[in-house]
Coordinates of C-alpha atoms in Angstrom, one line a residue:
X244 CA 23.9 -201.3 103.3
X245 CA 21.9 -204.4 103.0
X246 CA 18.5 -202.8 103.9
X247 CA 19.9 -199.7 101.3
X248 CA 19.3 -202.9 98.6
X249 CA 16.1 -204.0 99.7
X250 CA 14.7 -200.9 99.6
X251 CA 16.5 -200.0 96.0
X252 CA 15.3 -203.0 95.0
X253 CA 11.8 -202.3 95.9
X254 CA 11.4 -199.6 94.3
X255 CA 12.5 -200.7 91.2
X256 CA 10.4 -203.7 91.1
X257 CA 7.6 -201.2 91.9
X258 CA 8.1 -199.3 89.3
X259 CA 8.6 -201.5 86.9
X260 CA 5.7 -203.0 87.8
X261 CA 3.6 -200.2 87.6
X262 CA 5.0 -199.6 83.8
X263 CA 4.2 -203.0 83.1
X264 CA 0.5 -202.2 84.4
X265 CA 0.3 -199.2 82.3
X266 CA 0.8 -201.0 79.2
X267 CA -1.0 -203.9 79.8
X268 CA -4.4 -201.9 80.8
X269 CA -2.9 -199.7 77.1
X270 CA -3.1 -202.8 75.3
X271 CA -6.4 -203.9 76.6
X272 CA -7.8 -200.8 75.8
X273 CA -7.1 -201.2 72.4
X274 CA -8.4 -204.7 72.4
X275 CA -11.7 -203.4 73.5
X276 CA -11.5 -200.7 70.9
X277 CA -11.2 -203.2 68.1
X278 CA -13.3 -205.8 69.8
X279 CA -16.3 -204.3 68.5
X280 CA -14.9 -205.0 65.2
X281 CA -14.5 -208.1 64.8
X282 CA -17.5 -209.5 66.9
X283 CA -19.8 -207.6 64.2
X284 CA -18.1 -207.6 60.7
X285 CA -16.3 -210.8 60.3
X286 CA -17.8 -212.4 57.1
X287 CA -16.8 -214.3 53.8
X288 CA -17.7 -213.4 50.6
X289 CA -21.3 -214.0 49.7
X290 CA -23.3 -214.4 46.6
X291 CA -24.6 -210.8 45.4
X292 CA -20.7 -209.5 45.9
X293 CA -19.4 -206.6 44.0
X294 CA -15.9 -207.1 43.7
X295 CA -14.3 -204.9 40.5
X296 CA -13.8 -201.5 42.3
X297 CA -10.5 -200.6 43.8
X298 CA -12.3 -198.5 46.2
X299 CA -15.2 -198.6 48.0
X300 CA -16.3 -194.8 49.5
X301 CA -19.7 -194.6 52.0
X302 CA -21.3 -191.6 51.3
X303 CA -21.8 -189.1 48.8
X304 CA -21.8 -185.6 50.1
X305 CA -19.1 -182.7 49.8
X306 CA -16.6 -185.2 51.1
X307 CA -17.4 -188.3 49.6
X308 CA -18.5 -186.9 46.2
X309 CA -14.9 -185.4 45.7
X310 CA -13.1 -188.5 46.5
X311 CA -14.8 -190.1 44.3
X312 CA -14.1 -187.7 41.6
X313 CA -10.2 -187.7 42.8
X314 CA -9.6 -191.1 42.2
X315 CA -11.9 -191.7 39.2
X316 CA -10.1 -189.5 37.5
X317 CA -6.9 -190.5 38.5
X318 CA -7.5 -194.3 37.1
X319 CA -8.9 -196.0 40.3
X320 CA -12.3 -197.9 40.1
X321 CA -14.6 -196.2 42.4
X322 CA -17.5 -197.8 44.2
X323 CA -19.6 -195.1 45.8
X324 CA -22.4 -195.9 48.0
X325 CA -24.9 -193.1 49.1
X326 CA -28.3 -193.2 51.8
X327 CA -30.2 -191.0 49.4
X328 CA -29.1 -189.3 46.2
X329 CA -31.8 -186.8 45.9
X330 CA -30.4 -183.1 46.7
X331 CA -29.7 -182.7 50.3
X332 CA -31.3 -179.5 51.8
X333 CA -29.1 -178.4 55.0
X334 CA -28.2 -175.0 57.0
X335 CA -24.6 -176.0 57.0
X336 CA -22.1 -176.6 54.7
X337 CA -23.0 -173.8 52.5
X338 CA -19.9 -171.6 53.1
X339 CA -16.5 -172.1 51.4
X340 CA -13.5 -170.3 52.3
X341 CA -10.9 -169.0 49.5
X342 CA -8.5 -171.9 50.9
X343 CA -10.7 -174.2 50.3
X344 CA -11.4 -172.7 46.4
X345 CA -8.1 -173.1 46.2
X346 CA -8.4 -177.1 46.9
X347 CA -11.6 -177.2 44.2
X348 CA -9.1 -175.6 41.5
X349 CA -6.5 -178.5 43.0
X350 CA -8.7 -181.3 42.6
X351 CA -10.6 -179.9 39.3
X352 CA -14.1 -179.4 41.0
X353 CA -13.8 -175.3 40.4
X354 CA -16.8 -175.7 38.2
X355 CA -19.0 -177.1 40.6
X356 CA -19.4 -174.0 42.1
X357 CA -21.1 -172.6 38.9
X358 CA -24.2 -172.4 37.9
X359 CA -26.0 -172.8 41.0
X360 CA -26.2 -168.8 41.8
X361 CA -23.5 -169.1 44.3
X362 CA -22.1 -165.8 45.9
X363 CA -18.9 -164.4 45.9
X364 CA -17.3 -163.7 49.3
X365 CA -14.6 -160.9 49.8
X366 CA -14.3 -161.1 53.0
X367 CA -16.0 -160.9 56.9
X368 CA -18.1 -157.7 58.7
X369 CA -17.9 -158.1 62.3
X370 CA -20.6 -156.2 64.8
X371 CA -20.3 -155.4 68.2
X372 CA -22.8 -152.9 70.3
X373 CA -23.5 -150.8 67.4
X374 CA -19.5 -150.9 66.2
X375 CA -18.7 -152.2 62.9
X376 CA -15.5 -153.4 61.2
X377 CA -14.5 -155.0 57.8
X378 CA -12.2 -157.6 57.4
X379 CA -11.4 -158.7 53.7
X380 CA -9.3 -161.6 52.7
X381 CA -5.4 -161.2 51.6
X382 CA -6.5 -162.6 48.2
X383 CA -4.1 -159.7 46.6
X384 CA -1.6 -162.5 45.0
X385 CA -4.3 -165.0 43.8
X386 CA -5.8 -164.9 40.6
X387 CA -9.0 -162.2 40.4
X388 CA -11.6 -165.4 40.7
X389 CA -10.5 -166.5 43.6
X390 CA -12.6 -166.0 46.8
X391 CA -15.1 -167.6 49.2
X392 CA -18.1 -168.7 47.6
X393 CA -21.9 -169.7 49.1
X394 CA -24.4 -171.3 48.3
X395 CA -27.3 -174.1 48.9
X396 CA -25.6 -177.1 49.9
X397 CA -27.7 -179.3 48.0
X398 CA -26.9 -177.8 44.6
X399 CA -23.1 -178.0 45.2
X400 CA -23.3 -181.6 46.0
X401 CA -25.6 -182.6 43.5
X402 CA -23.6 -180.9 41.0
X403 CA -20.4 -183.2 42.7
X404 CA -22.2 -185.9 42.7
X405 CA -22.9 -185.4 39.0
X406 CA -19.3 -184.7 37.8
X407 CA -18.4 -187.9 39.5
X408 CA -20.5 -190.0 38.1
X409 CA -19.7 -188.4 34.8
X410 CA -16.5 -190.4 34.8
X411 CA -17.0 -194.5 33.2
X412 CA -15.0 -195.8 36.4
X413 CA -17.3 -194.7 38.8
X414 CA -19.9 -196.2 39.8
X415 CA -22.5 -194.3 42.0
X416 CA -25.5 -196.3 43.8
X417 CA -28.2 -196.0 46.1
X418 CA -28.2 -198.1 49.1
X419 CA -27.6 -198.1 53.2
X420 CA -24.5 -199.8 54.3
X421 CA -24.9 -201.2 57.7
X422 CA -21.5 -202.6 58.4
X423 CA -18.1 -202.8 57.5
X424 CA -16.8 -206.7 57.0
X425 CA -13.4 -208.1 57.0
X426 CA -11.8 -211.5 57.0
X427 CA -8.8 -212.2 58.7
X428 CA -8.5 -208.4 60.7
X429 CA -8.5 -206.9 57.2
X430 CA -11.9 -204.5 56.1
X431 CA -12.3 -206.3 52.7
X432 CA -15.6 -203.7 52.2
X433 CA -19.2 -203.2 53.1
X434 CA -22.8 -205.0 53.4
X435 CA -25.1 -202.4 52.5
X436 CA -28.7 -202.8 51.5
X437 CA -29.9 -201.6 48.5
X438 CA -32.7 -198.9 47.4
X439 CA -35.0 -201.9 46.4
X440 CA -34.5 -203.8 50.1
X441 CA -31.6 -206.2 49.1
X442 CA -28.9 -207.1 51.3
X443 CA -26.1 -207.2 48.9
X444 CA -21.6 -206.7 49.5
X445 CA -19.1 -204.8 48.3
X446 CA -15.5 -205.6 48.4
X447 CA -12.6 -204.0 47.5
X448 CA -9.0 -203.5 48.8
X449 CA -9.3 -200.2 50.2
X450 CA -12.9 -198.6 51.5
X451 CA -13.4 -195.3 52.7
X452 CA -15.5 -194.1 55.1
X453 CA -17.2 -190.9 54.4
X454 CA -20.9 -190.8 55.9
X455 CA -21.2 -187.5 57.6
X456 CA -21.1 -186.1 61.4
X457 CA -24.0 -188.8 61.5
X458 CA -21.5 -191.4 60.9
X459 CA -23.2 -195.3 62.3
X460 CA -19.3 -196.5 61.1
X461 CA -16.8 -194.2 62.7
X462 CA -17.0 -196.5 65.7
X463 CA -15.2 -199.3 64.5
X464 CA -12.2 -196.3 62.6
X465 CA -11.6 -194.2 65.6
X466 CA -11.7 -193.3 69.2
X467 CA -14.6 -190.8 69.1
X468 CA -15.6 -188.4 71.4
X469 CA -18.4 -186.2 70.0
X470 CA -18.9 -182.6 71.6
X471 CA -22.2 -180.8 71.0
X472 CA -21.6 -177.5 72.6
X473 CA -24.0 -175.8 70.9
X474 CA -27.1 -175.3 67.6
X475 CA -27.2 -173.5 65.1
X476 CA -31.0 -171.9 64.1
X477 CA -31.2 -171.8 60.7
X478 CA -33.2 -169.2 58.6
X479 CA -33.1 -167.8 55.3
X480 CA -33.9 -164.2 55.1
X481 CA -35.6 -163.2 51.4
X482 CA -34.5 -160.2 49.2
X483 CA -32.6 -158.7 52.3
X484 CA -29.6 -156.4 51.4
X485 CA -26.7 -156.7 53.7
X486 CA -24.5 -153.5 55.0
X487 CA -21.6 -155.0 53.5
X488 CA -22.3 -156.3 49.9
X489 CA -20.2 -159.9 49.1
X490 CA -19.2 -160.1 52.9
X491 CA -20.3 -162.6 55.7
X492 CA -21.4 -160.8 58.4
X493 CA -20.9 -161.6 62.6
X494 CA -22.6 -160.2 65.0
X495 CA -21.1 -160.7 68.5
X496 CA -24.2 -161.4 70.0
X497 CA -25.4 -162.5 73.7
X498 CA -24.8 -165.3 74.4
X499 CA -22.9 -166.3 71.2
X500 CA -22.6 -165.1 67.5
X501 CA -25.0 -165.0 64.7
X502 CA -24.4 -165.1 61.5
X503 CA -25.5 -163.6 57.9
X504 CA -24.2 -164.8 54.6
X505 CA -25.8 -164.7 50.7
X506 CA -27.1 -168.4 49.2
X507 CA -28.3 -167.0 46.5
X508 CA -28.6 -163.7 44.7
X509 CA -31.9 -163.2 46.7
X510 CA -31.2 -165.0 49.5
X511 CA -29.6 -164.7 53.0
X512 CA -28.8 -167.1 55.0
X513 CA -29.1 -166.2 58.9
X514 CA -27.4 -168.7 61.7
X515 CA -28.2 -168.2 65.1
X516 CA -25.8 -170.1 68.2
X517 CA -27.8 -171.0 70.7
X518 CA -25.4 -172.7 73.4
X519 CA -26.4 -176.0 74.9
X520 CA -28.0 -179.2 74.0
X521 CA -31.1 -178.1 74.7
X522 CA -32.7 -175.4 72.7
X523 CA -36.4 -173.5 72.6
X524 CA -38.9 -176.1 71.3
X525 CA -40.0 -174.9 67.3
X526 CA -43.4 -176.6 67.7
X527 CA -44.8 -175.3 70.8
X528 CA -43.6 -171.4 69.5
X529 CA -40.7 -171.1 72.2
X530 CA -38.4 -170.6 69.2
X531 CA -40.2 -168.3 67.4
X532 CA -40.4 -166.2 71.0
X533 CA -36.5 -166.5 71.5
X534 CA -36.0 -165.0 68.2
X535 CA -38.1 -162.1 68.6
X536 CA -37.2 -161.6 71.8
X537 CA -33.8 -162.2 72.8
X538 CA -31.9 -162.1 69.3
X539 CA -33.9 -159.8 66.7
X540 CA -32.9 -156.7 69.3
X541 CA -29.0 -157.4 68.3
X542 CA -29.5 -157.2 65.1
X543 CA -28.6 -154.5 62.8
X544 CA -31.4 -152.6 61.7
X545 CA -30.9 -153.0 57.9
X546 CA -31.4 -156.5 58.3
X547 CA -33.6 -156.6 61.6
X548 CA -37.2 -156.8 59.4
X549 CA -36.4 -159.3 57.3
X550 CA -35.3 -161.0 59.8
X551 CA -38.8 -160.9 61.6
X552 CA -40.2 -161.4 58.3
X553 CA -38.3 -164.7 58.1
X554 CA -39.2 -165.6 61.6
X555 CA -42.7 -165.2 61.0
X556 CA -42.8 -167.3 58.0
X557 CA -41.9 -170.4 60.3
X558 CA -39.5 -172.5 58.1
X559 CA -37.3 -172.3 60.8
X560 CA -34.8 -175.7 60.9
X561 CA -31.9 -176.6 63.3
X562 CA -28.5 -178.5 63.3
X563 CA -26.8 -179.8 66.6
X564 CA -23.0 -178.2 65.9
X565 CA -20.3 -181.0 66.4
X566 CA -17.0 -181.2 67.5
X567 CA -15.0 -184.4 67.4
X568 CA -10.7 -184.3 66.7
X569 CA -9.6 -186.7 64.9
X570 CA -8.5 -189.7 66.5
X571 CA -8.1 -192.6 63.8
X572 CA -8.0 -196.4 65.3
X573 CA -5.5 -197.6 62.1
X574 CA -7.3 -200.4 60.4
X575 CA -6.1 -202.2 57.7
X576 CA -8.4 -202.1 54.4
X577 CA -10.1 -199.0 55.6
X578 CA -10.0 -195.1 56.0
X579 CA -11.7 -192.1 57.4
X580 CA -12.5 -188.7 56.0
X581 CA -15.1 -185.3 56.2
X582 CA -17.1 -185.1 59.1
X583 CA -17.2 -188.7 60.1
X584 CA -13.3 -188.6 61.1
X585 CA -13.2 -185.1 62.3
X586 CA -15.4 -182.1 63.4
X587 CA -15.0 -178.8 64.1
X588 CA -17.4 -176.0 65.6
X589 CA -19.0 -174.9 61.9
X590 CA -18.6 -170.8 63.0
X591 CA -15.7 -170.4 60.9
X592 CA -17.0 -172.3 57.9
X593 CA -13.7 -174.7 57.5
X594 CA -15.6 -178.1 57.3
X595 CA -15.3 -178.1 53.7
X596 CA -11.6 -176.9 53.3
X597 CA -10.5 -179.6 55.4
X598 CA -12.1 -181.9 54.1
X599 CA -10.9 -181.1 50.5
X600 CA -7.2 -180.8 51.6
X601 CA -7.3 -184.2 53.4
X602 CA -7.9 -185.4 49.5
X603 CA -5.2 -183.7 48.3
X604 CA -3.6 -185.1 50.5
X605 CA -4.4 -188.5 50.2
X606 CA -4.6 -188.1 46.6
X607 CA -0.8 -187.4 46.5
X608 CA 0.0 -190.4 48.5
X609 CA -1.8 -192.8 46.6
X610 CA -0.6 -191.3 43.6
X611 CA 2.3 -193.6 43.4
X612 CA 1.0 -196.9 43.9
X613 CA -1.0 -199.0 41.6
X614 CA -1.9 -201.8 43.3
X615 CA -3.7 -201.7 46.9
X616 CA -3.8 -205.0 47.5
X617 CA -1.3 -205.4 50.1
X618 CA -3.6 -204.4 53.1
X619 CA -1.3 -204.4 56.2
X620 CA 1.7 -202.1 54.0
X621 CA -1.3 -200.0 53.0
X622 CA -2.5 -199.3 56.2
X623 CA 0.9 -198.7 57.4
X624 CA 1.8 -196.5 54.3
X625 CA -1.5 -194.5 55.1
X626 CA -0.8 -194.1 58.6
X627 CA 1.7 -190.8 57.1
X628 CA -1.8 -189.6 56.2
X629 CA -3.1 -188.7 59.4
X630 CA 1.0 -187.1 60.3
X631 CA 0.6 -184.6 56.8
X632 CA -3.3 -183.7 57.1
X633 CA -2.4 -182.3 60.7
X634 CA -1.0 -178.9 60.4
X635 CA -3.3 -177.6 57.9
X636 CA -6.7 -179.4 59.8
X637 CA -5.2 -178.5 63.6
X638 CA -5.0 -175.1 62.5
X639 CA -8.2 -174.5 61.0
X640 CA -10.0 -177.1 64.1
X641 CA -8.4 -175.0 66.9
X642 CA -9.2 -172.0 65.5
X643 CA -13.1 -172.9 65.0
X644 CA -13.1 -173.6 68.8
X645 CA -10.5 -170.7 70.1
X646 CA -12.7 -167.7 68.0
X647 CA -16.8 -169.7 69.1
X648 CA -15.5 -169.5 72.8
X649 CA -13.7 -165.8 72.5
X650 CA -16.5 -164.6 70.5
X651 CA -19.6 -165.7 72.9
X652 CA -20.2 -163.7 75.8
X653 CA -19.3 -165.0 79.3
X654 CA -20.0 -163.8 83.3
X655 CA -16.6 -163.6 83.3
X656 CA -15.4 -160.2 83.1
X657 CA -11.8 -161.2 81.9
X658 CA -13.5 -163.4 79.4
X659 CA -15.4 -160.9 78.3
X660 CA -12.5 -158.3 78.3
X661 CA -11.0 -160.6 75.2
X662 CA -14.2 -160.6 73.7
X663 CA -13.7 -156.8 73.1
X664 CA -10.0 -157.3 72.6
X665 CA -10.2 -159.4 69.6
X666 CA -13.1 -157.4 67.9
X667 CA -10.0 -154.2 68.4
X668 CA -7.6 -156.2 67.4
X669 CA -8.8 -157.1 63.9
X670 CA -10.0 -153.7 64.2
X671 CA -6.5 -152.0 63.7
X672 CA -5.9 -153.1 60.0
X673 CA -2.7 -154.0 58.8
X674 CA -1.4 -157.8 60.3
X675 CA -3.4 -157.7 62.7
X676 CA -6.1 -158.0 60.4
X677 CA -4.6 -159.8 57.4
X678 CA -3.1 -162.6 59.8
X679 CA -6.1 -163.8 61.5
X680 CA -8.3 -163.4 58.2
X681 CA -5.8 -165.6 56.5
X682 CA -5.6 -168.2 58.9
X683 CA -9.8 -168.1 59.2
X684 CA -9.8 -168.7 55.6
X685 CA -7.4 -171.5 54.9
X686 CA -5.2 -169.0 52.7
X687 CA -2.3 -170.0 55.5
X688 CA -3.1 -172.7 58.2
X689 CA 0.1 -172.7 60.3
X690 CA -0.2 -173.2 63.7
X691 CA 2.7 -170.9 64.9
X692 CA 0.9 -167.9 62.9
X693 CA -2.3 -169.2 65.1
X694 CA -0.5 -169.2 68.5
X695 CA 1.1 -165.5 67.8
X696 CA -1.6 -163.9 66.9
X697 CA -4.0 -165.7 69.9
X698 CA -1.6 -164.3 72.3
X699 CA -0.9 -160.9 70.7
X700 CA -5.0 -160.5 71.4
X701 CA -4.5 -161.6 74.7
X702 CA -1.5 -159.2 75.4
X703 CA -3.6 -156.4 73.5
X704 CA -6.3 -156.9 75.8
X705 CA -4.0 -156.8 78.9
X706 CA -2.5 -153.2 77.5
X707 CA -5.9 -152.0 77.1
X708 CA -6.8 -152.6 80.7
X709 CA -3.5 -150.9 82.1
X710 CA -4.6 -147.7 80.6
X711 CA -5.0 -145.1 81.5
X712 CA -3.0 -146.5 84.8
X713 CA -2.9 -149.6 86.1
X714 CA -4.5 -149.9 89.2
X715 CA -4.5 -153.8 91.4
X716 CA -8.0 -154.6 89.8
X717 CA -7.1 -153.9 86.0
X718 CA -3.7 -156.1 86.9
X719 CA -5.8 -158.7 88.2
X720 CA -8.3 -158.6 85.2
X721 CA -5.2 -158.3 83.2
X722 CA -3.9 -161.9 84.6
X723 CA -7.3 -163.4 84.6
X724 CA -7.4 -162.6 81.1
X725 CA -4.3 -164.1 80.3
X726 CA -5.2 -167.1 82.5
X727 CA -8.5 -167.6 80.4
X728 CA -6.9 -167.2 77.0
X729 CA -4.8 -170.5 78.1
X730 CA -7.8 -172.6 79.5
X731 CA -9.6 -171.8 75.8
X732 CA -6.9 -172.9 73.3
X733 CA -4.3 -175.1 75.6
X734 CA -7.0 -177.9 75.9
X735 CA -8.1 -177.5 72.6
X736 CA -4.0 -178.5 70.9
X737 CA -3.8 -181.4 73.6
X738 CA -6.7 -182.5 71.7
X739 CA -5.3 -181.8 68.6
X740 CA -2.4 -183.4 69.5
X741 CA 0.6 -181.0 70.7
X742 CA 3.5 -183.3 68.4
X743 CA 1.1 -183.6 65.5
X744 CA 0.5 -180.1 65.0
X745 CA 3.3 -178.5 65.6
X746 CA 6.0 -180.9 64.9
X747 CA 5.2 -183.2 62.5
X748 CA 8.4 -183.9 61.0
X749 CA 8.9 -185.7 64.2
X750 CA 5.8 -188.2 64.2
X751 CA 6.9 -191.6 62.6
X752 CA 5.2 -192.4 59.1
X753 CA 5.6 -195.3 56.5
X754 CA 7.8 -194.8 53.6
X755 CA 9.9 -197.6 52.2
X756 CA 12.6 -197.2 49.5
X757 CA 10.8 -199.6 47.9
X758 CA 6.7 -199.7 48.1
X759 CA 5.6 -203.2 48.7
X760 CA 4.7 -203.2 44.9
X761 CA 8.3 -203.4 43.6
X762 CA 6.8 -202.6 39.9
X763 CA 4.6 -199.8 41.2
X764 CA 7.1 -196.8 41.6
X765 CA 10.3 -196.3 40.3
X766 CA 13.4 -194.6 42.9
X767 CA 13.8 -191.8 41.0
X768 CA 9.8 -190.6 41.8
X769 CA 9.4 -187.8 44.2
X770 CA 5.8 -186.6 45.7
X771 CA 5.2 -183.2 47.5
X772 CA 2.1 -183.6 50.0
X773 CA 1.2 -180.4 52.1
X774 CA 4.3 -178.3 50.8
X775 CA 6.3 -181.4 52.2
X776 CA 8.6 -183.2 49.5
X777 CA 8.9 -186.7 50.0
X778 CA 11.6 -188.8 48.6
X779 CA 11.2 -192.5 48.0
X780 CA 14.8 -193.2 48.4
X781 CA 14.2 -192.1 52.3
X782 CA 13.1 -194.9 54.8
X783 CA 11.4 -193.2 57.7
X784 CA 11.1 -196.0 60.4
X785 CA 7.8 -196.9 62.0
X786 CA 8.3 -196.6 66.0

């Protein structure tokens, strides 16, 4: 019986012991995370300091442009601080879904979208060895404007960046920051040089970073872990007419998709995947080779010459595409948003209508309080924003990934046996058509529609291959394919986070039933952030 103790006893103690080393090497980690921080930025004030803005925001593009605009006109003193505010000229970004229109029309940006020859998009075309299907959005109980809509990147921004600065509380300037500062663990703002070579600082109680998948400050915000799986080859194809008029079109090439969509009323742009990190060299005329060559044969022929055409005019750019989930490192006096908090594979064009719904968002949470002052109850309070963003981002990120890997080509036969299943699929019509199209456009980011329909492809795929009889190899295809379909989107949620996404009511967030500015919101004010309505009088208790 004695010896029964020891040996009870020892393995208690060894258990507890591991826990206790689990937490500590936890707790270190997070040490060395924040270490950075505070060996770099800690400063005082300085002479040269801008101190009147209530918020600070690094970087000026889709993102960036729109918060400013958000809070400007919502009262809030806005600081805006941008590399280079001359237009932008970039292959991505250039492709809005009709969720994300729906955001614009939120926010009051609709406009920006006019008068800059931007297209209308209905819907998608998808190609498939010489097999074509249309797949138009579910835009049936939306007003008759609403739609996707492309065009150059640069004239959408500019005309953001204009509206913004249209408004007498914010102020928009040239400069580079370099750092973030704080005093006491608490980002107080930014040192930043200006266009004329001046180091100068900005303060304010809340800054918000906003500087693009190129981000030099997302280090010190979050845990990031940067995926370049593949590049995109940009081109833009002159007067060419498309099969489908107002329609992006896919072609599921080898070894991944290519796409088509208008700019301009006499333009087209033309993406090209090419998987990797490394891709044909441009100046030595590899690229030009492996354009002729491997991809201009897959094209359709109505748009196969001007796509030589374009080739052989040589203004050929690219863009490494990004993937990064958002994994915020809560810091109090500062925030994360757009591309420099989270990245998704750019196929299905949802950058932009993520990026607008996180300030919707965060718009509706700061809504209620006036004073921002109060750094550590702010950066608890805002901690809820990473909790309501996640269902509509997760849905929209895991989707980007799930469809780039499903549509590519593989050596896999079961991989590419869902290849062809999802190009039937969407071909049937009906919900198998509407569902996935809404979900790809950000008309209805819920995960659970995301998982069903995944698996109904999978299980579609796995009916075609038992037909006409199911012999041992088709059943073995069959649970390869099945097999597959979970090592493409399981890893992708963990990522996502599996809680986050799915049950978010769970997740702890900060809500007192009264703000830490008693004179900032009454108990009788209610919010509603992402369909969610939030009552003041309800104390949800940080963990």
């Amino acid at each position: 019986m004695v010896l029964l103790q020891y040996i009870f006893g020892g393995v208690v103690t060894s258990l507890l012991g591991f826990l206790l080393l689990l937490r500590h090497r936890h707790a270190k980690k997070n040490e060395s995370g924040k270490a950075g921080i505070h060996a770099v930025r800690t400063q005082t004030a300085r002479a040269g300091s801008r101190c009147s803005a209530d918020v600070i925001v690094v970087g000026a593009g889709v993102a960036g442009s729109a918060l400013a605009y958000t809070l400007g006109k919502a009262g809030r003193r806005v600081h805006v601080i941008e590399r280079d505010l001359a237009e932008p000229h970039r292959i991505v970004g250039e492709f809005l879904q009709p969720g994300g229109y729906l955001k614009l029309i939120e926010l009051g940006l609709e406009d920006c979208v006019e008068e800059i020859d931007a297209q209308r998009v209905d819907g998608y075309a998808l190609f498939k060895d010489g097999e074509n299907t249309k797949l138009s959005y579910p835009l049936e109980k939306y007003g008759s404007r609403v739609a996707g809509r492309s065009f150059h990147n640069g004239r959408f921004v500019q005309r953001m960046r204009d509206k913004a600065a249209s408004l007498p509380n914010v102020l928009m300037e040239e400069g580079t920051v370099t750092s973030l500062f704080e005093e006491k663990e608490v980002v107080k703002g930014v040192i930043y040089k200006s266009k004329a070579g001046e180091e100068l600082q900005a303060c304010a109680p809340l800054t918000i970073v906003c500087d693009g998948c190129f981000s030099n400050l997302r280090r010190y915000l979050c845990s990031s872990k940067v995926e370049v799986p593949s590049s995109f080859v940009g081109l833009i194809l002159e007067n060419c007419k498309l099969p489908f008029p107002n329609h992006a079109h896919v072609i599921l090439a080898d070894p991944s998709p290519i796409l088509f969509y208008p700019i301009s009323s006499t333009e087209v742009r033309c993406l090209v995947d090419v998987p990797g990190q490394k891709i044909p060299s441009i100046a030595n005329g590899e690229m030009s080779k492996y354009l002729k060559t491997v991809v201009a044969p897959q094209i359709p022929s109505e748009m196969h010459d001007a796509f030589i055409g374009a080739v052989d005019n040589g203004r050929i750019k690219t863009m490494p595409n990004r993937s990064m989930p958002a994994n915020p490192l809560p810091t109090p006096g500062a925030l994360l948003m757009g591309d420099a908090f989270n990245m998704r594979h750019p196929l299905t064009g949802g950058g932009m209508t993520v990026a607008l719904s996180d300030i919707a968002v965060l718009q509706n949470l700061l809504e209620p309080l006036h004073d921002l002052h109060d750094a550590s109850s702010l950066c608890k309070y805002l901690e809820s924003f990473y909790t309501l963003r996640k269902p509509v981002a997760s849905t929209i990120n895991t989707l980007a990934g799930a469809l780039y890997k499903v549509f590519s080509s593989s050596p896999d036969q079961a991989r590419n046996e869902m290849r062809q299943a999802c190009f039937d699929y969407l071909s049937l019509g009906g919900t198998c058509s509407t569902g996935p199209v809404a979900l790809l456009s950000g008309l209805n980011p819920r995960p659970l529609s995301l998982i069903a329909h995944f698996f109904a492809v999978a299980v579609f795929g796995v009916g075609r291959l038992m037909l006409p009889f199911p012999s041992p190899k088709r059943i073995w295809i069959g649970a390869r394919l099945i097999a597959s379909a979970c090592d493409i989107i399981f890893p992708i949620i963990k990522a996502e986070g599996v809680r986050q996404m799915f049950f978010p009511a769970t997740v702890p967030a900060y809500y007192r039933r009264t703000p830490y500015n008693e004179n900032s919101i009454s108990n009788s004010v209610s919010f509603t952030v992402c369909n969610i309505s939030i009552e003041p009088s309800l104390s949800i208790i940080m963990e």
